[in-house]
Amino acid sequence: MSLELLKQLRTSVALTGLLAGALTISACQQQSEPEAGMEGVSTEESVPMSAEPAEPSDVVVNTEDASLNEVEDDTVASVNSGVTQILYLCSPELKVDATYKEETNQVVVATDMGTVTLNQTNEGTNPEVFEVATSIDGGQGFTQWRVAHEARDTGVMRTAGTDEANVDTFECNKVS
């Protein structure tokens, strides 16, 4: 081989190496995608990747204690003291959900037939007698709820529509 041929070969290898290096470097660089021909198509922005967390890890703790008056002004609380809810299963088949309101001497009786609010009509505690001058479905008639024992374990509901001679009676037991 001649010396000139070796010089040309060396120059070709060097140029090829430089070209390969340039291609490698340009391939690693981010390039934007070509613009779409249609308007209104959203393009995706390139976001550089980072090893930093997305959210700051600094935690801010407020060490100032709010005064009682500040909390009192912002706080609304309701306490259902004197309200007891008991579920009864009755015979003939009926489910009674009774909510006793001690302060107003009332019971709200909810059944599949309807819901009524009854007022206590006696001073006694055994049995407690609650009545209202409407039928259980809210129509004309009456509904009476008698509940016995201090724990209100058993109850009897009597209800009638316009024909007060035709009274439906249900014997109920508290569900444990």
PDB file of C-alpha atoms in Angstrom:
ATOM      1  CA  MET A   1       0.000   0.000   0.000  1.00  0.00           C
ATOM      2  CA  SER A   2       1.120   3.380  -0.753  1.00  0.00           C
ATOM      3  CA  LEU A   3       1.536   6.164   1.685  1.00  0.00           C
ATOM      4  CA  GLU A   4      -1.066   8.312  -0.027  1.00  0.00           C
ATOM      5  CA  LEU A   5      -3.677   5.558   0.172  1.00  0.00           C
ATOM      6  CA  LEU A   6      -3.034   5.200   3.910  1.00  0.00           C
ATOM      7  CA  LYS A   7      -3.414   8.968   4.437  1.00  0.00           C
ATOM      8  CA  GLN A   8      -6.748   8.959   2.570  1.00  0.00           C
ATOM      9  CA  LEU A   9      -7.934   5.943   4.548  1.00  0.00           C
ATOM     10  CA  ARG A  10      -6.952   7.618   7.812  1.00  0.00           C
ATOM     11  CA  THR A  11      -8.788  10.826   6.806  1.00  0.00           C
ATOM     12  CA  SER A  12     -11.884   8.800   5.833  1.00  0.00           C
ATOM     13  CA  VAL A  13     -11.881   6.917   9.158  1.00  0.00           C
ATOM     14  CA  ALA A  14     -11.457  10.176  11.079  1.00  0.00           C
ATOM     15  CA  LEU A  15     -14.288  11.871   9.196  1.00  0.00           C
ATOM     16  CA  THR A  16     -16.519   8.830   9.631  1.00  0.00           C
ATOM     17  CA  GLY A  17     -15.810   8.820  13.390  1.00  0.00           C
ATOM     18  CA  LEU A  18     -16.604  12.546  13.660  1.00  0.00           C
ATOM     19  CA  LEU A  19     -19.824  12.069  11.699  1.00  0.00           C
ATOM     20  CA  ALA A  20     -20.876   9.123  13.898  1.00  0.00           C
ATOM     21  CA  GLY A  21     -20.135  11.192  17.033  1.00  0.00           C
ATOM     22  CA  ALA A  22     -22.187  14.112  15.745  1.00  0.00           C
ATOM     23  CA  LEU A  23     -25.108  11.819  14.973  1.00  0.00           C
ATOM     24  CA  THR A  24     -24.933  10.263  18.456  1.00  0.00           C
ATOM     25  CA  ILE A  25     -24.924  13.664  20.159  1.00  0.00           C
ATOM     26  CA  SER A  26     -27.806  15.011  18.055  1.00  0.00           C
ATOM     27  CA  ALA A  27     -29.859  11.876  18.721  1.00  0.00           C
ATOM     28  CA  CYS A  28     -29.656  12.485  22.500  1.00  0.00           C
ATOM     29  CA  GLN A  29     -30.883  16.072  22.267  1.00  0.00           C
ATOM     30  CA  GLN A  30     -34.598  16.849  22.574  1.00  0.00           C
ATOM     31  CA  GLN A  31     -36.214  17.935  19.374  1.00  0.00           C
ATOM     32  CA  SER A  32     -39.694  19.329  19.040  1.00  0.00           C
ATOM     33  CA  GLU A  33     -42.215  17.409  17.001  1.00  0.00           C
ATOM     34  CA  PRO A  34     -43.139  18.876  13.654  1.00  0.00           C
ATOM     35  CA  GLU A  35     -46.129  21.222  13.690  1.00  0.00           C
ATOM     36  CA  ALA A  36     -49.442  19.629  12.770  1.00  0.00           C
ATOM     37  CA  GLY A  37     -51.168  20.935   9.699  1.00  0.00           C
ATOM     38  CA  MET A  38     -54.567  21.204  11.412  1.00  0.00           C
ATOM     39  CA  GLU A  39     -55.488  24.060  13.722  1.00  0.00           C
ATOM     40  CA  GLY A  40     -56.945  23.328  17.154  1.00  0.00           C
ATOM     41  CA  VAL A  41     -54.864  20.212  17.703  1.00  0.00           C
ATOM     42  CA  SER A  42     -53.193  20.410  21.066  1.00  0.00           C
ATOM     43  CA  THR A  43     -49.493  19.776  21.072  1.00  0.00           C
ATOM     44  CA  GLU A  44     -47.710  18.100  23.894  1.00  0.00           C
ATOM     45  CA  GLU A  45     -45.097  20.197  25.631  1.00  0.00           C
ATOM     46  CA  SER A  46     -41.840  18.566  26.498  1.00  0.00           C
ATOM     47  CA  VAL A  47     -41.086  18.659  30.202  1.00  0.00           C
ATOM     48  CA  PRO A  48     -37.539  18.041  31.345  1.00  0.00           C
ATOM     49  CA  MET A  49     -37.182  15.141  33.740  1.00  0.00           C
ATOM     50  CA  SER A  50     -35.720  15.790  37.146  1.00  0.00           C
ATOM     51  CA  ALA A  51     -34.613  13.736  40.097  1.00  0.00           C
ATOM     52  CA  GLU A  52     -36.234  16.301  42.431  1.00  0.00           C
ATOM     53  CA  PRO A  53     -39.558  15.343  44.063  1.00  0.00           C
ATOM     54  CA  ALA A  54     -42.686  16.908  42.571  1.00  0.00           C
ATOM     55  CA  GLU A  55     -43.905  18.243  45.922  1.00  0.00           C
ATOM     56  CA  PRO A  56     -41.786  20.124  48.404  1.00  0.00           C
ATOM     57  CA  SER A  57     -40.858  18.173  51.479  1.00  0.00           C
ATOM     58  CA  ASP A  58     -41.049  21.216  53.748  1.00  0.00           C
ATOM     59  CA  VAL A  59     -43.786  20.809  56.369  1.00  0.00           C
ATOM     60  CA  VAL A  60     -45.299  23.928  57.877  1.00  0.00           C
ATOM     61  CA  VAL A  61     -46.745  23.535  61.362  1.00  0.00           C
ATOM     62  CA  ASN A  62     -48.722  26.325  62.988  1.00  0.00           C
ATOM     63  CA  THR A  63     -47.605  26.379  66.597  1.00  0.00           C
ATOM     64  CA  GLU A  64     -49.920  29.201  67.615  1.00  0.00           C
ATOM     65  CA  ASP A  65     -52.829  27.873  69.643  1.00  0.00           C
ATOM     66  CA  ALA A  66     -56.212  29.383  68.815  1.00  0.00           C
ATOM     67  CA  SER A  67     -57.964  30.935  71.748  1.00  0.00           C
ATOM     68  CA  LEU A  68     -61.212  29.492  73.045  1.00  0.00           C
ATOM     69  CA  ASN A  69     -63.161  32.508  71.797  1.00  0.00           C
ATOM     70  CA  GLU A  70     -61.840  32.094  68.232  1.00  0.00           C
ATOM     71  CA  VAL A  71     -62.805  28.428  68.183  1.00  0.00           C
ATOM     72  CA  GLU A  72     -66.147  29.155  69.824  1.00  0.00           C
ATOM     73  CA  ASP A  73     -67.107  31.649  67.096  1.00  0.00           C
ATOM     74  CA  ASP A  74     -66.289  29.202  64.278  1.00  0.00           C
ATOM     75  CA  THR A  75     -67.777  26.062  65.805  1.00  0.00           C
ATOM     76  CA  VAL A  76     -71.391  24.956  65.608  1.00  0.00           C
ATOM     77  CA  ALA A  77     -72.321  21.816  67.481  1.00  0.00           C
ATOM     78  CA  SER A  78     -75.611  20.081  67.929  1.00  0.00           C
ATOM     79  CA  VAL A  79     -76.130  17.439  70.541  1.00  0.00           C
ATOM     80  CA  ASN A  80     -79.076  15.095  70.336  1.00  0.00           C
ATOM     81  CA  SER A  81     -79.432  14.495  74.024  1.00  0.00           C
ATOM     82  CA  GLY A  82     -82.731  13.018  75.053  1.00  0.00           C
ATOM     83  CA  VAL A  83     -83.247  11.237  71.703  1.00  0.00           C
ATOM     84  CA  THR A  84     -83.410   7.453  71.587  1.00  0.00           C
ATOM     85  CA  GLN A  85     -83.966   5.342  68.488  1.00  0.00           C
ATOM     86  CA  ILE A  86     -85.274   1.772  68.792  1.00  0.00           C
ATOM     87  CA  LEU A  87     -86.226  -0.740  66.105  1.00  0.00           C
ATOM     88  CA  TYR A  88     -89.141  -3.104  66.743  1.00  0.00           C
ATOM     89  CA  LEU A  89     -90.413  -6.155  64.850  1.00  0.00           C
ATOM     90  CA  CYS A  90     -94.142  -6.620  65.187  1.00  0.00           C
ATOM     91  CA  SER A  91     -96.775  -9.303  64.682  1.00  0.00           C
ATOM     92  CA  PRO A  92     -98.595  -9.285  62.257  1.00  0.00           C
ATOM     93  CA  GLU A  93     -95.502  -8.525  60.184  1.00  0.00           C
ATOM     94  CA  LEU A  94     -94.477  -4.885  60.529  1.00  0.00           C
ATOM     95  CA  LYS A  95     -91.214  -3.090  61.179  1.00  0.00           C
ATOM     96  CA  VAL A  96     -91.441  -0.053  63.486  1.00  0.00           C
ATOM     97  CA  ASP A  97     -88.611   2.455  63.830  1.00  0.00           C
ATOM     98  CA  ALA A  98     -89.396   4.541  66.937  1.00  0.00           C
ATOM     99  CA  THR A  99     -87.475   7.715  67.742  1.00  0.00           C
ATOM    100  CA  TYR A 100     -88.213   8.916  71.284  1.00  0.00           C
ATOM    101  CA  LYS A 101     -87.784  12.645  71.974  1.00  0.00           C
ATOM    102  CA  GLU A 102     -87.599  12.881  75.770  1.00  0.00           C
ATOM    103  CA  GLU A 103     -87.602  16.679  76.055  1.00  0.00           C
ATOM    104  CA  THR A 104     -90.833  17.115  74.077  1.00  0.00           C
ATOM    105  CA  ASN A 105     -92.519  13.874  75.280  1.00  0.00           C
ATOM    106  CA  GLN A 106     -92.961  12.695  71.693  1.00  0.00           C
ATOM    107  CA  VAL A 107     -92.198   9.619  69.618  1.00  0.00           C
ATOM    108  CA  VAL A 108     -91.836   9.507  65.839  1.00  0.00           C
ATOM    109  CA  VAL A 109     -93.048   6.142  64.560  1.00  0.00           C
ATOM    110  CA  ALA A 110     -91.900   5.195  61.040  1.00  0.00           C
ATOM    111  CA  THR A 111     -93.313   2.130  59.268  1.00  0.00           C
ATOM    112  CA  ASP A 112     -93.866   0.938  55.706  1.00  0.00           C
ATOM    113  CA  MET A 113     -97.432   2.293  56.010  1.00  0.00           C
ATOM    114  CA  GLY A 114     -96.283   5.819  56.923  1.00  0.00           C
ATOM    115  CA  THR A 115     -94.675   8.029  59.568  1.00  0.00           C
ATOM    116  CA  VAL A 116     -96.438   9.914  62.369  1.00  0.00           C
ATOM    117  CA  THR A 117     -95.383  11.947  65.393  1.00  0.00           C
ATOM    118  CA  LEU A 118     -97.268  10.997  68.557  1.00  0.00           C
ATOM    119  CA  ASN A 119     -97.516  12.967  71.821  1.00  0.00           C
ATOM    120  CA  GLN A 120     -97.355  11.339  75.250  1.00  0.00           C
ATOM    121  CA  THR A 121    -100.776  11.410  76.915  1.00  0.00           C
ATOM    122  CA  ASN A 122     -99.958  10.109  80.394  1.00  0.00           C
ATOM    123  CA  GLU A 123     -97.533  10.934  83.161  1.00  0.00           C
ATOM    124  CA  GLY A 124     -96.716   7.305  83.849  1.00  0.00           C
ATOM    125  CA  THR A 125     -93.614   5.485  82.748  1.00  0.00           C
ATOM    126  CA  ASN A 126     -95.060   1.977  82.539  1.00  0.00           C
ATOM    127  CA  PRO A 127     -96.687   1.884  80.099  1.00  0.00           C
ATOM    128  CA  GLU A 128     -95.946   5.089  78.266  1.00  0.00           C
ATOM    129  CA  VAL A 129     -98.896   6.021  76.048  1.00  0.00           C
ATOM    130  CA  PHE A 130     -98.460   8.131  72.906  1.00  0.00           C
ATOM    131  CA  GLU A 131    -101.370   9.181  70.652  1.00  0.00           C
ATOM    132  CA  VAL A 132    -102.176  11.261  67.585  1.00  0.00           C
ATOM    133  CA  ALA A 133    -105.513  11.987  65.886  1.00  0.00           C
ATOM    134  CA  THR A 134    -104.433  10.674  62.454  1.00  0.00           C
ATOM    135  CA  SER A 135    -103.952   7.189  61.073  1.00  0.00           C
ATOM    136  CA  ILE A 136    -100.450   5.830  60.466  1.00  0.00           C
ATOM    137  CA  ASP A 137    -100.667   6.865  56.801  1.00  0.00           C
ATOM    138  CA  GLY A 138    -101.479  10.463  57.798  1.00  0.00           C
ATOM    139  CA  GLY A 139    -105.161  10.199  56.906  1.00  0.00           C
ATOM    140  CA  GLN A 140    -108.256  10.488  59.064  1.00  0.00           C
ATOM    141  CA  GLY A 141    -108.375   8.210  62.103  1.00  0.00           C
ATOM    142  CA  PHE A 142    -106.046   7.638  65.071  1.00  0.00           C
ATOM    143  CA  THR A 143    -102.735   6.020  66.011  1.00  0.00           C
ATOM    144  CA  GLN A 144    -101.760   4.914  69.509  1.00  0.00           C
ATOM    145  CA  TRP A 145     -98.363   3.579  70.648  1.00  0.00           C
ATOM    146  CA  ARG A 146     -97.989   1.979  74.084  1.00  0.00           C
ATOM    147  CA  VAL A 147     -94.538   0.974  75.213  1.00  0.00           C
ATOM    148  CA  ALA A 148     -93.782  -0.970  78.394  1.00  0.00           C
ATOM    149  CA  HIS A 149     -90.778  -1.498  80.658  1.00  0.00           C
ATOM    150  CA  GLU A 150     -88.079   1.049  81.436  1.00  0.00           C
ATOM    151  CA  ALA A 151     -85.964  -0.185  78.514  1.00  0.00           C
ATOM    152  CA  ARG A 152     -89.017   0.023  76.213  1.00  0.00           C
ATOM    153  CA  ASP A 153     -88.612  -3.654  75.317  1.00  0.00           C
ATOM    154  CA  THR A 154     -92.194  -4.230  74.132  1.00  0.00           C
ATOM    155  CA  GLY A 155     -94.825  -2.095  72.504  1.00  0.00           C
ATOM    156  CA  VAL A 156     -98.340  -2.221  71.097  1.00  0.00           C
ATOM    157  CA  MET A 157     -99.458  -0.086  68.171  1.00  0.00           C
ATOM    158  CA  ARG A 158    -103.140   0.471  67.466  1.00  0.00           C
ATOM    159  CA  THR A 159    -104.211   2.340  64.370  1.00  0.00           C
ATOM    160  CA  ALA A 160    -107.472   2.898  62.512  1.00  0.00           C
ATOM    161  CA  GLY A 161    -108.665   4.858  59.539  1.00  0.00           C
ATOM    162  CA  THR A 162    -112.059   6.519  59.151  1.00  0.00           C
ATOM    163  CA  ASP A 163    -113.804   3.375  60.483  1.00  0.00           C
ATOM    164  CA  GLU A 164    -112.626   3.536  64.110  1.00  0.00           C
ATOM    165  CA  ALA A 165    -114.421   0.271  64.850  1.00  0.00           C
ATOM    166  CA  ASN A 166    -111.915  -1.532  62.577  1.00  0.00           C
ATOM    167  CA  VAL A 167    -108.677  -1.188  64.600  1.00  0.00           C
ATOM    168  CA  ASP A 168    -105.405  -2.806  63.507  1.00  0.00           C
ATOM    169  CA  THR A 169    -103.311  -3.966  66.480  1.00  0.00           C
ATOM    170  CA  PHE A 170     -99.611  -4.855  66.295  1.00  0.00           C
ATOM    171  CA  GLU A 171     -97.621  -6.452  69.132  1.00  0.00           C
ATOM    172  CA  CYS A 172     -93.982  -5.380  68.911  1.00  0.00           C
ATOM    173  CA  ASN A 173     -90.685  -6.530  70.429  1.00  0.00           C
ATOM    174  CA  LYS A 174     -87.452  -4.572  70.540  1.00  0.00           C
ATOM    175  CA  VAL A 175     -84.701  -5.845  68.205  1.00  0.00           C
ATOM    176  CA  SER A 176     -81.499  -6.423  70.180  1.00  0.00           C
TER     177      SER A 176
END
